[in-house]
PDB file of C-alpha atoms in Angstrom:
ATOM      1  CA  ASP A   1      30.950  -1.688  11.933  1.00 80.00           C
ATOM      2  CA  ILE A   2      29.102  -4.402  10.044  1.00 82.00           C
ATOM      3  CA  TRP A   3      25.365  -4.920  10.516  1.00 82.00           C
ATOM      4  CA  VAL A   4      24.297  -8.596  10.202  1.00 82.00           C
ATOM      5  CA  ASP A   5      20.569  -9.146   9.726  1.00 74.00           C
ATOM      6  CA  ASP A   6      20.094 -12.420  11.573  1.00 81.00           C
ATOM      7  CA  GLY A   7      18.061 -13.229  14.668  1.00 80.00           C
ATOM      8  CA  GLY A   8      20.894 -15.346  16.080  1.00 88.00           C
ATOM      9  CA  VAL A   9      23.399 -12.466  16.054  1.00 91.00           C
ATOM     10  CA  SER A  10      23.634 -10.182  19.098  1.00 91.00           C
ATOM     11  CA  ARG A  11      23.562  -6.391  18.780  1.00 89.00           C
ATOM     12  CA  ARG A  12      27.303  -6.282  19.627  1.00 92.00           C
ATOM     13  CA  HIS A  13      28.463  -9.805  18.861  1.00 95.00           C
ATOM     14  CA  ALA A  14      32.203  -9.816  18.086  1.00 95.00           C
ATOM     15  CA  ARG A  15      35.059  -7.682  16.851  1.00 95.00           C
ATOM     16  CA  VAL A  16      38.248  -8.145  14.899  1.00 95.00           C
ATOM     17  CA  THR A  17      41.379  -6.254  15.932  1.00 94.00           C
ATOM     18  CA  CYS A  18      44.886  -5.875  14.593  1.00 93.00           C
ATOM     19  CA  ARG A  19      47.598  -5.788  17.249  1.00 93.00           C
ATOM     20  CA  SER A  20      50.850  -3.854  17.109  1.00 92.00           C
ATOM     21  CA  ASP A  21      52.768  -6.886  15.814  1.00 92.00           C
ATOM     22  CA  GLY A  22      50.443  -7.161  12.794  1.00 90.00           C
ATOM     23  CA  ARG A  23      48.512 -10.235  13.989  1.00 94.00           C
ATOM     24  CA  TYR A  24      44.708 -10.292  13.813  1.00 96.00           C
ATOM     25  CA  PHE A  25      42.363 -11.580  16.526  1.00 96.00           C
ATOM     26  CA  VAL A  26      38.633 -12.138  16.789  1.00 96.00           C
ATOM     27  CA  GLU A  27      37.023 -11.472  20.185  1.00 96.00           C
ATOM     28  CA  ASP A  28      33.559 -12.447  21.328  1.00 96.00           C
ATOM     29  CA  LEU A  29      31.760  -9.540  23.025  1.00 95.00           C
ATOM     30  CA  GLY A  30      29.609 -11.553  25.368  1.00 94.00           C
ATOM     31  CA  SER A  31      27.205 -12.664  22.640  1.00 94.00           C
ATOM     32  CA  THR A  32      24.290 -14.940  23.356  1.00 93.00           C
ATOM     33  CA  ASN A  33      25.001 -17.591  20.705  1.00 94.00           C
ATOM     34  CA  GLY A  34      28.793 -17.408  20.599  1.00 94.00           C
ATOM     35  CA  THR A  35      31.624 -16.914  18.143  1.00 95.00           C
ATOM     36  CA  PHE A  36      33.351 -19.941  16.552  1.00 96.00           C
ATOM     37  CA  VAL A  37      36.645 -20.506  14.715  1.00 94.00           C
ATOM     38  CA  ALA A  38      37.252 -23.937  13.182  1.00 88.00           C
ATOM     39  CA  ALA A  39      34.057 -25.172  14.869  1.00 87.00           C
ATOM     40  CA  GLN A  40      35.411 -24.213  18.326  1.00 92.00           C
ATOM     41  CA  ARG A  41      33.701 -21.602  20.456  1.00 94.00           C
ATOM     42  CA  VAL A  42      36.213 -18.884  21.316  1.00 95.00           C
ATOM     43  CA  GLN A  43      36.530 -15.831  23.506  1.00 96.00           C
ATOM     44  CA  VAL A  44      39.694 -14.462  21.863  1.00 96.00           C
ATOM     45  CA  CYS A  45      41.432 -16.255  19.003  1.00 94.00           C
ATOM     46  CA  GLU A  46      44.097 -15.387  16.462  1.00 95.00           C
ATOM     47  CA  ILE A  47      42.845 -15.557  12.869  1.00 95.00           C
ATOM     48  CA  ARG A  48      44.675 -15.796   9.539  1.00 92.00           C
ATOM     49  CA  PRO A  49      43.591 -15.146   5.939  1.00 90.00           C
ATOM     50  CA  GLY A  50      41.165 -17.814   4.826  1.00 89.00           C
ATOM     51  CA  ASP A  51      39.886 -18.629   8.329  1.00 93.00           C
ATOM     52  CA  ARG A  52      36.131 -18.977   8.635  1.00 93.00           C
ATOM     53  CA  ILE A  53      34.414 -17.306  11.578  1.00 95.00           C
ATOM     54  CA  GLN A  54      30.924 -18.382  12.582  1.00 94.00           C
ATOM     55  CA  ILE A  55      28.756 -15.736  14.241  1.00 94.00           C
ATOM     56  CA  GLY A  56      25.869 -17.380  16.052  1.00 89.00           C
ATOM     57  CA  PRO A  57      24.150 -20.457  14.616  1.00 90.00           C
ATOM     58  CA  HIS A  58      23.643 -19.369  11.006  1.00 88.00           C
ATOM     59  CA  VAL A  59      26.184 -16.798   9.830  1.00 91.00           C
ATOM     60  CA  ALA A  60      29.651 -17.724   8.551  1.00 91.00           C
ATOM     61  CA  LEU A  61      32.275 -15.160   7.502  1.00 92.00           C
ATOM     62  CA  ARG A  62      35.641 -15.585   5.859  1.00 90.00           C
ATOM     63  CA  PHE A  63      38.547 -13.433   7.057  1.00 91.00           C
ATOM     64  CA  GLN A  64      40.664 -12.149   4.206  1.00 87.00           C
ATOM     65  CA  ILE A  65      43.187  -9.323   3.691  1.00 85.00           C
ATOM     66  CA  THR A  66      42.755  -7.786   0.216  1.00 81.00           C
ATOM     67  CA  ASP A  67      44.164  -4.940  -1.805  1.00 78.00           C
ATOM     68  CA  ASP A  68      42.096  -1.943  -2.940  1.00 79.00           C
ATOM     69  CA  ALA A  69      41.259  -3.425  -6.360  1.00 80.00           C
ATOM     70  CA  GLU A  70      39.942  -6.681  -4.864  1.00 73.00           C
ATOM     71  CA  GLU A  71      37.945  -4.776  -2.260  1.00 76.00           C
ATOM     72  CA  GLU A  72      36.337  -2.631  -4.981  1.00 76.00           C
ATOM     73  CA  LEU A  73      35.476  -5.711  -7.009  1.00 75.00           C
ATOM     74  CA  GLN A  74      33.833  -7.385  -4.002  1.00 73.00           C
ATOM     75  CA  ARG A  75      31.943  -4.201  -3.191  1.00 73.00           C
ATOM     76  CA  ARG A  76      30.599  -3.971  -6.759  1.00 76.00           C
ATOM     77  CA  LEU A  77      29.542  -7.624  -6.704  1.00 75.00           C
ATOM     78  CA  TYR A  78      27.655  -7.038  -3.443  1.00 72.00           C
ATOM     79  CA  GLU A  79      26.020  -3.897  -4.784  1.00 75.00           C
ATOM     80  CA  SER A  80      24.860  -5.712  -7.912  1.00 74.00           C
ATOM     81  CA  SER A  81      23.286  -8.451  -5.823  1.00 83.00           C
ATOM     82  CA  THR A  82      21.360  -6.092  -3.531  1.00 90.00           C
ATOM     83  CA  ARG A  83      20.511  -3.056  -5.720  1.00 92.00           C
ATOM     84  CA  ASP A  84      18.062  -2.478  -8.545  1.00 93.00           C
ATOM     85  CA  ALA A  85      20.002  -1.586 -11.704  1.00 89.00           C
ATOM     86  CA  LEU A  86      17.688   1.213 -12.833  1.00 94.00           C
ATOM     87  CA  THR A  87      16.846   3.113  -9.632  1.00 95.00           C
ATOM     88  CA  ARG A  88      19.837   2.044  -7.453  1.00 92.00           C
ATOM     89  CA  LEU A  89      17.344   1.317  -4.673  1.00 95.00           C
ATOM     90  CA  TYR A  90      17.546  -1.981  -2.802  1.00 95.00           C
ATOM     91  CA  ASN A  91      15.947  -4.866  -4.675  1.00 95.00           C
ATOM     92  CA  ARG A  92      13.060  -7.076  -3.595  1.00 95.00           C
ATOM     93  CA  LYS A  93      15.260  -9.959  -2.442  1.00 93.00           C
ATOM     94  CA  TYR A  94      17.274  -7.752  -0.109  1.00 92.00           C
ATOM     95  CA  PHE A  95      14.114  -6.125   1.238  1.00 95.00           C
ATOM     96  CA  THR A  96      12.501  -9.491   1.954  1.00 94.00           C
ATOM     97  CA  GLU A  97      15.559 -10.644   3.905  1.00 90.00           C
ATOM     98  CA  ARG A  98      15.633  -7.438   5.936  1.00 92.00           C
ATOM     99  CA  LEU A  99      11.894  -7.566   6.601  1.00 95.00           C
ATOM    100  CA  THR A 100      12.187 -11.079   8.062  1.00 92.00           C
ATOM    101  CA  ALA A 101      14.995  -9.993  10.388  1.00 90.00           C
ATOM    102  CA  GLU A 102      13.293  -6.733  11.393  1.00 92.00           C
ATOM    103  CA  VAL A 103       9.997  -8.393  12.206  1.00 94.00           C
ATOM    104  CA  ALA A 104      11.759 -10.987  14.401  1.00 91.00           C
ATOM    105  CA  TYR A 105      13.742  -8.252  16.176  1.00 90.00           C
ATOM    106  CA  SER A 106      10.687  -6.028  16.685  1.00 93.00           C
ATOM    107  CA  ARG A 107       8.644  -8.912  18.111  1.00 92.00           C
ATOM    108  CA  ARG A 108      11.445  -9.907  20.465  1.00 89.00           C
ATOM    109  CA  HIS A 109      12.209  -6.411  21.722  1.00 90.00           C
ATOM    110  CA  ARG A 110       8.697  -4.923  21.407  1.00 92.00           C
ATOM    111  CA  VAL A 111       9.843  -2.257  18.945  1.00 94.00           C
ATOM    112  CA  LYS A 112       7.515  -0.471  16.498  1.00 96.00           C
ATOM    113  CA  LEU A 113       7.723  -1.416  12.813  1.00 97.00           C
ATOM    114  CA  ALA A 114       5.706  -0.447   9.756  1.00 97.00           C
ATOM    115  CA  VAL A 115       5.663  -1.259   6.042  1.00 98.00           C
ATOM    116  CA  ILE A 116       4.585   1.198   3.346  1.00 98.00           C
ATOM    117  CA  ILE A 117       3.850  -0.009  -0.216  1.00 98.00           C
ATOM    118  CA  LEU A 118       3.683   2.649  -2.917  1.00 98.00           C
ATOM    119  CA  ASP A 119       2.537   2.233  -6.539  1.00 98.00           C
ATOM    120  CA  LEU A 120       2.656   4.794  -9.369  1.00 97.00           C
ATOM    121  CA  ASP A 121      -0.814   5.432 -10.688  1.00 97.00           C
ATOM    122  CA  ASP A 122      -1.447   4.864 -14.435  1.00 95.00           C
ATOM    123  CA  PHE A 123       2.215   4.160 -15.129  1.00 94.00           C
ATOM    124  CA  LYS A 124       1.360   2.016 -18.183  1.00 93.00           C
ATOM    125  CA  ALA A 125      -0.256   5.049 -19.785  1.00 92.00           C
ATOM    126  CA  THR A 126       3.011   6.984 -19.310  1.00 90.00           C
ATOM    127  CA  ASN A 127       4.957   4.252 -21.050  1.00 90.00           C
ATOM    128  CA  ASP A 128       2.406   3.967 -23.862  1.00 92.00           C
ATOM    129  CA  THR A 129       2.266   7.743 -24.420  1.00 89.00           C
ATOM    130  CA  TYR A 130       5.905   8.806 -24.014  1.00 89.00           C
ATOM    131  CA  GLY A 131       7.880   5.587 -24.407  1.00 90.00           C
ATOM    132  CA  HIS A 132       9.871   3.367 -22.061  1.00 90.00           C
ATOM    133  CA  LEU A 133      12.825   5.794 -21.806  1.00 90.00           C
ATOM    134  CA  ALA A 134      10.446   8.347 -20.343  1.00 90.00           C
ATOM    135  CA  GLY A 135       9.057   5.647 -18.048  1.00 92.00           C
ATOM    136  CA  ASP A 136      12.567   4.902 -16.836  1.00 94.00           C
ATOM    137  CA  MET A 137      13.114   8.595 -16.158  1.00 93.00           C
ATOM    138  CA  VAL A 138       9.942   8.676 -14.081  1.00 94.00           C
ATOM    139  CA  LEU A 139      11.067   5.697 -11.992  1.00 96.00           C
ATOM    140  CA  ARG A 140      14.541   7.175 -11.389  1.00 95.00           C
ATOM    141  CA  LEU A 141      13.294  10.633 -10.360  1.00 95.00           C
ATOM    142  CA  VAL A 142      10.474   9.335  -8.200  1.00 97.00           C
ATOM    143  CA  SER A 143      12.943   6.961  -6.488  1.00 96.00           C
ATOM    144  CA  ALA A 144      15.401   9.760  -5.825  1.00 96.00           C
ATOM    145  CA  GLN A 145      12.656  12.013  -4.377  1.00 96.00           C
ATOM    146  CA  MET A 146      11.408   9.281  -2.047  1.00 97.00           C
ATOM    147  CA  GLN A 147      14.958   8.516  -0.940  1.00 96.00           C
ATOM    148  CA  ARG A 148      15.360  12.144   0.148  1.00 96.00           C
ATOM    149  CA  LEU A 149      12.226  11.996   2.285  1.00 96.00           C
ATOM    150  CA  ILE A 150      12.953   8.904   4.381  1.00 96.00           C
ATOM    151  CA  ARG A 151      15.242   8.602   7.387  1.00 93.00           C
ATOM    152  CA  VAL A 152      18.658   7.027   7.307  1.00 92.00           C
ATOM    153  CA  GLU A 153      17.431   4.040   9.334  1.00 92.00           C
ATOM    154  CA  ASP A 154      14.524   3.356   6.935  1.00 95.00           C
ATOM    155  CA  LEU A 155      14.883   1.065   3.932  1.00 96.00           C
ATOM    156  CA  LEU A 156      13.470   1.902   0.511  1.00 97.00           C
ATOM    157  CA  ALA A 157      13.336  -0.795  -2.171  1.00 97.00           C
ATOM    158  CA  ARG A 158      11.926  -1.316  -5.637  1.00 96.00           C
ATOM    159  CA  TYR A 159       9.432  -4.090  -5.097  1.00 96.00           C
ATOM    160  CA  GLY A 160       8.634  -4.688  -8.759  1.00 91.00           C
ATOM    161  CA  GLY A 161       7.770  -2.697 -11.874  1.00 92.00           C
ATOM    162  CA  GLU A 162       6.400   0.662 -10.668  1.00 96.00           C
ATOM    163  CA  GLU A 163       5.891  -0.559  -7.097  1.00 97.00           C
ATOM    164  CA  PHE A 164       8.099   0.480  -4.171  1.00 98.00           C
ATOM    165  CA  VAL A 165       8.205  -0.458  -0.496  1.00 98.00           C
ATOM    166  CA  ILE A 166       9.527   1.247   2.635  1.00 98.00           C
ATOM    167  CA  LEU A 167      10.535  -0.592   5.817  1.00 97.00           C
ATOM    168  CA  ALA A 168      10.080   2.019   8.532  1.00 97.00           C
ATOM    169  CA  ARG A 169      11.965   0.973  11.665  1.00 94.00           C
ATOM    170  CA  THR A 170      10.824   2.123  15.167  1.00 94.00           C
ATOM    171  CA  THR A 171       7.748   3.595  13.490  1.00 96.00           C
ATOM    172  CA  GLY A 172       4.120   3.113  14.463  1.00 96.00           C
ATOM    173  CA  LYS A 173       1.140   3.399  12.138  1.00 96.00           C
ATOM    174  CA  THR A 174       0.419   7.083  12.854  1.00 96.00           C
ATOM    175  CA  GLU A 175       4.017   8.133  12.012  1.00 97.00           C
ATOM    176  CA  ALA A 176       4.043   5.799   8.996  1.00 97.00           C
ATOM    177  CA  VAL A 177       0.856   7.401   7.632  1.00 97.00           C
ATOM    178  CA  ARG A 178       2.395  10.859   8.067  1.00 97.00           C
ATOM    179  CA  LEU A 179       5.481   9.729   6.153  1.00 97.00           C
ATOM    180  CA  ALA A 180       3.337   8.220   3.407  1.00 98.00           C
ATOM    181  CA  GLU A 181       1.325  11.466   3.049  1.00 98.00           C
ATOM    182  CA  ARG A 182       4.536  13.536   2.836  1.00 97.00           C
ATOM    183  CA  ILE A 183       5.828  11.292   0.099  1.00 98.00           C
ATOM    184  CA  ARG A 184       2.490  11.284  -1.769  1.00 98.00           C
ATOM    185  CA  GLU A 185       2.331  15.106  -1.705  1.00 97.00           C
ATOM    186  CA  ALA A 186       5.983  15.483  -2.747  1.00 97.00           C
ATOM    187  CA  ILE A 187       5.625  13.145  -5.735  1.00 97.00           C
ATOM    188  CA  ARG A 188       2.400  14.880  -6.788  1.00 96.00           C
ATOM    189  CA  GLU A 189       4.319  18.187  -7.010  1.00 95.00           C
ATOM    190  CA  LEU A 190       7.345  16.681  -8.797  1.00 95.00           C
ATOM    191  CA  GLU A 191       7.710  17.787 -12.417  1.00 92.00           C
ATOM    192  CA  ILE A 192       9.322  15.096 -14.563  1.00 91.00           C
ATOM    193  CA  PRO A 193      10.708  15.926 -18.043  1.00 88.00           C
ATOM    194  CA  VAL A 194       9.602  13.311 -20.578  1.00 81.00           C
ATOM    195  CA  ALA A 195      10.157  15.039 -23.913  1.00 75.00           C
ATOM    196  CA  ALA A 196      11.591  18.241 -25.373  1.00 74.00           C
ATOM    197  CA  GLY A 197       9.848  21.050 -23.523  1.00 77.00           C
ATOM    198  CA  ARG A 198       7.296  18.712 -21.935  1.00 85.00           C
ATOM    199  CA  SER A 199       6.978  17.422 -18.407  1.00 89.00           C
ATOM    200  CA  ILE A 200       4.430  15.374 -16.457  1.00 91.00           C
ATOM    201  CA  ARG A 201       3.386  14.846 -12.886  1.00 93.00           C
ATOM    202  CA  CYS A 202       2.631  11.516 -11.241  1.00 94.00           C
ATOM    203  CA  THR A 203       0.583  10.346  -8.290  1.00 97.00           C
ATOM    204  CA  LEU A 204       0.972   7.466  -5.860  1.00 97.00           C
ATOM    205  CA  SER A 205      -1.452   5.076  -4.242  1.00 98.00           C
ATOM    206  CA  ILE A 206      -0.096   3.862  -0.887  1.00 98.00           C
ATOM    207  CA  GLY A 207      -0.882   1.108   1.586  1.00 98.00           C
ATOM    208  CA  VAL A 208       0.351   1.156   5.190  1.00 98.00           C
ATOM    209  CA  ALA A 209       0.490  -1.682   7.737  1.00 97.00           C
ATOM    210  CA  ALA A 210       2.119  -1.867  11.186  1.00 97.00           C
ATOM    211  CA  LEU A 211       2.945  -4.851  13.427  1.00 96.00           C
ATOM    212  CA  PRO A 212      -0.067  -4.355  15.775  1.00 95.00           C
ATOM    213  CA  ASP A 213      -2.304  -4.921  12.734  1.00 96.00           C
ATOM    214  CA  ILE A 214      -1.145  -8.576  12.646  1.00 95.00           C
ATOM    215  CA  PRO A 215      -0.884  -9.644  16.323  1.00 91.00           C
ATOM    216  CA  GLU A 216       0.072 -13.230  15.453  1.00 88.00           C
ATOM    217  CA  GLY A 217       1.356 -12.742  11.931  1.00 91.00           C
ATOM    218  CA  GLY A 218       4.790 -12.805  10.360  1.00 93.00           C
ATOM    219  CA  PRO A 219       6.592 -10.824   7.640  1.00 95.00           C
ATOM    220  CA  ASN A 220       4.478 -12.285   4.808  1.00 95.00           C
ATOM    221  CA  ASP A 221       1.292 -11.272   6.613  1.00 96.00           C
ATOM    222  CA  LEU A 222       2.572  -7.718   7.162  1.00 97.00           C
ATOM    223  CA  ILE A 223       3.490  -7.172   3.522  1.00 97.00           C
ATOM    224  CA  ALA A 224       0.259  -8.830   2.355  1.00 96.00           C
ATOM    225  CA  LEU A 225      -1.826  -6.493   4.501  1.00 97.00           C
ATOM    226  CA  ALA A 226      -0.005  -3.409   3.257  1.00 97.00           C
ATOM    227  CA  ASP A 227      -0.493  -4.648  -0.314  1.00 97.00           C
ATOM    228  CA  ALA A 228      -4.234  -5.219   0.249  1.00 97.00           C
ATOM    229  CA  ARG A 229      -4.512  -1.629   1.536  1.00 97.00           C
ATOM    230  CA  LEU A 230      -2.615  -0.363  -1.503  1.00 97.00           C
ATOM    231  CA  TYR A 231      -5.216  -1.948  -3.777  1.00 95.00           C
ATOM    232  CA  ARG A 232      -7.980  -0.468  -1.642  1.00 96.00           C
ATOM    233  CA  ALA A 233      -6.393   2.942  -2.172  1.00 97.00           C
ATOM    234  CA  LYS A 234      -6.420   2.218  -5.919  1.00 96.00           C
ATOM    235  CA  GLY A 235     -10.084   1.222  -5.785  1.00 95.00           C
ATOM    236  CA  ASP A 236     -11.053   4.298  -3.805  1.00 95.00           C
ATOM    237  CA  GLY A 237      -9.787   6.621  -6.537  1.00 96.00           C
ATOM    238  CA  LYS A 238      -5.956   6.544  -6.438  1.00 96.00           C
ATOM    239  CA  ASP A 239      -3.622   9.306  -5.219  1.00 97.00           C
ATOM    240  CA  ARG A 240      -4.309   8.458  -1.570  1.00 97.00           C
ATOM    241  CA  VAL A 241      -3.059   6.602   1.498  1.00 97.00           C
ATOM    242  CA  CYS A 242      -4.958   3.687   3.001  1.00 97.00           C
ATOM    243  CA  ALA A 243      -4.024   2.353   6.462  1.00 96.00           C
ATOM    244  CA  GLU A 244      -7.234   0.599   7.488  1.00 93.00           C
ATOM    245  CA  GLY A 245      -9.145  -2.471   6.359  1.00 84.00           C
ATOM    246  CA  GLY A 246      -7.793  -5.252   4.183  1.00 71.00           C
ATOM    247  CA  ALA A 247      -7.311  -8.819   5.252  1.00 60.00           C
TER     248      ALA A 247
END
């Protein structure tokens, strides 16, 4: 299965099948906005390598049969465009695209959605004291620990520098705050080796926002509110979760 993050694509939009004679066909699965081959809307249509398939109004795919080496190359290119090189988390660009799609879907289907922004406290002091290699180690280990604590359907990304963001699908504010507190406590207890025989512990300041907090707002408003609450957590003493206030 392939998940396409676009508001014009149905939950089960189309499928490609290979028949016993080796020919490939694309079949529309009763989608709202249709499946197109060569600009023609189709129900079932044979496709050949190089054919372009349009899924809904905005998404175009190219059908191609490749060998294992080509597939691996394409996979690596995709990974490099969506992942942060240091932490291997999703990058900000990918998160922003997913957030836009998820907000649209949640509004349309009245599904819960929350955003959690997390920032390492006093990270500059860690870099200044132990060096940037130690700082990189902190970012990698904190990222790995957070990844273990979220659900498969949630999305964790590096938002910039020492700042991270979680897109919590089908999650209201109460559940998002609980998740944020679990992560905060787990990172606080995490021992990170930074030099021979020496280790440090880090803390997080966290801001949480859910869709009901912005009744008329869009994805930018949701992330801005979570960010404002993150800075309120910083101002209130750090190492805490803030899910109220901010504008």
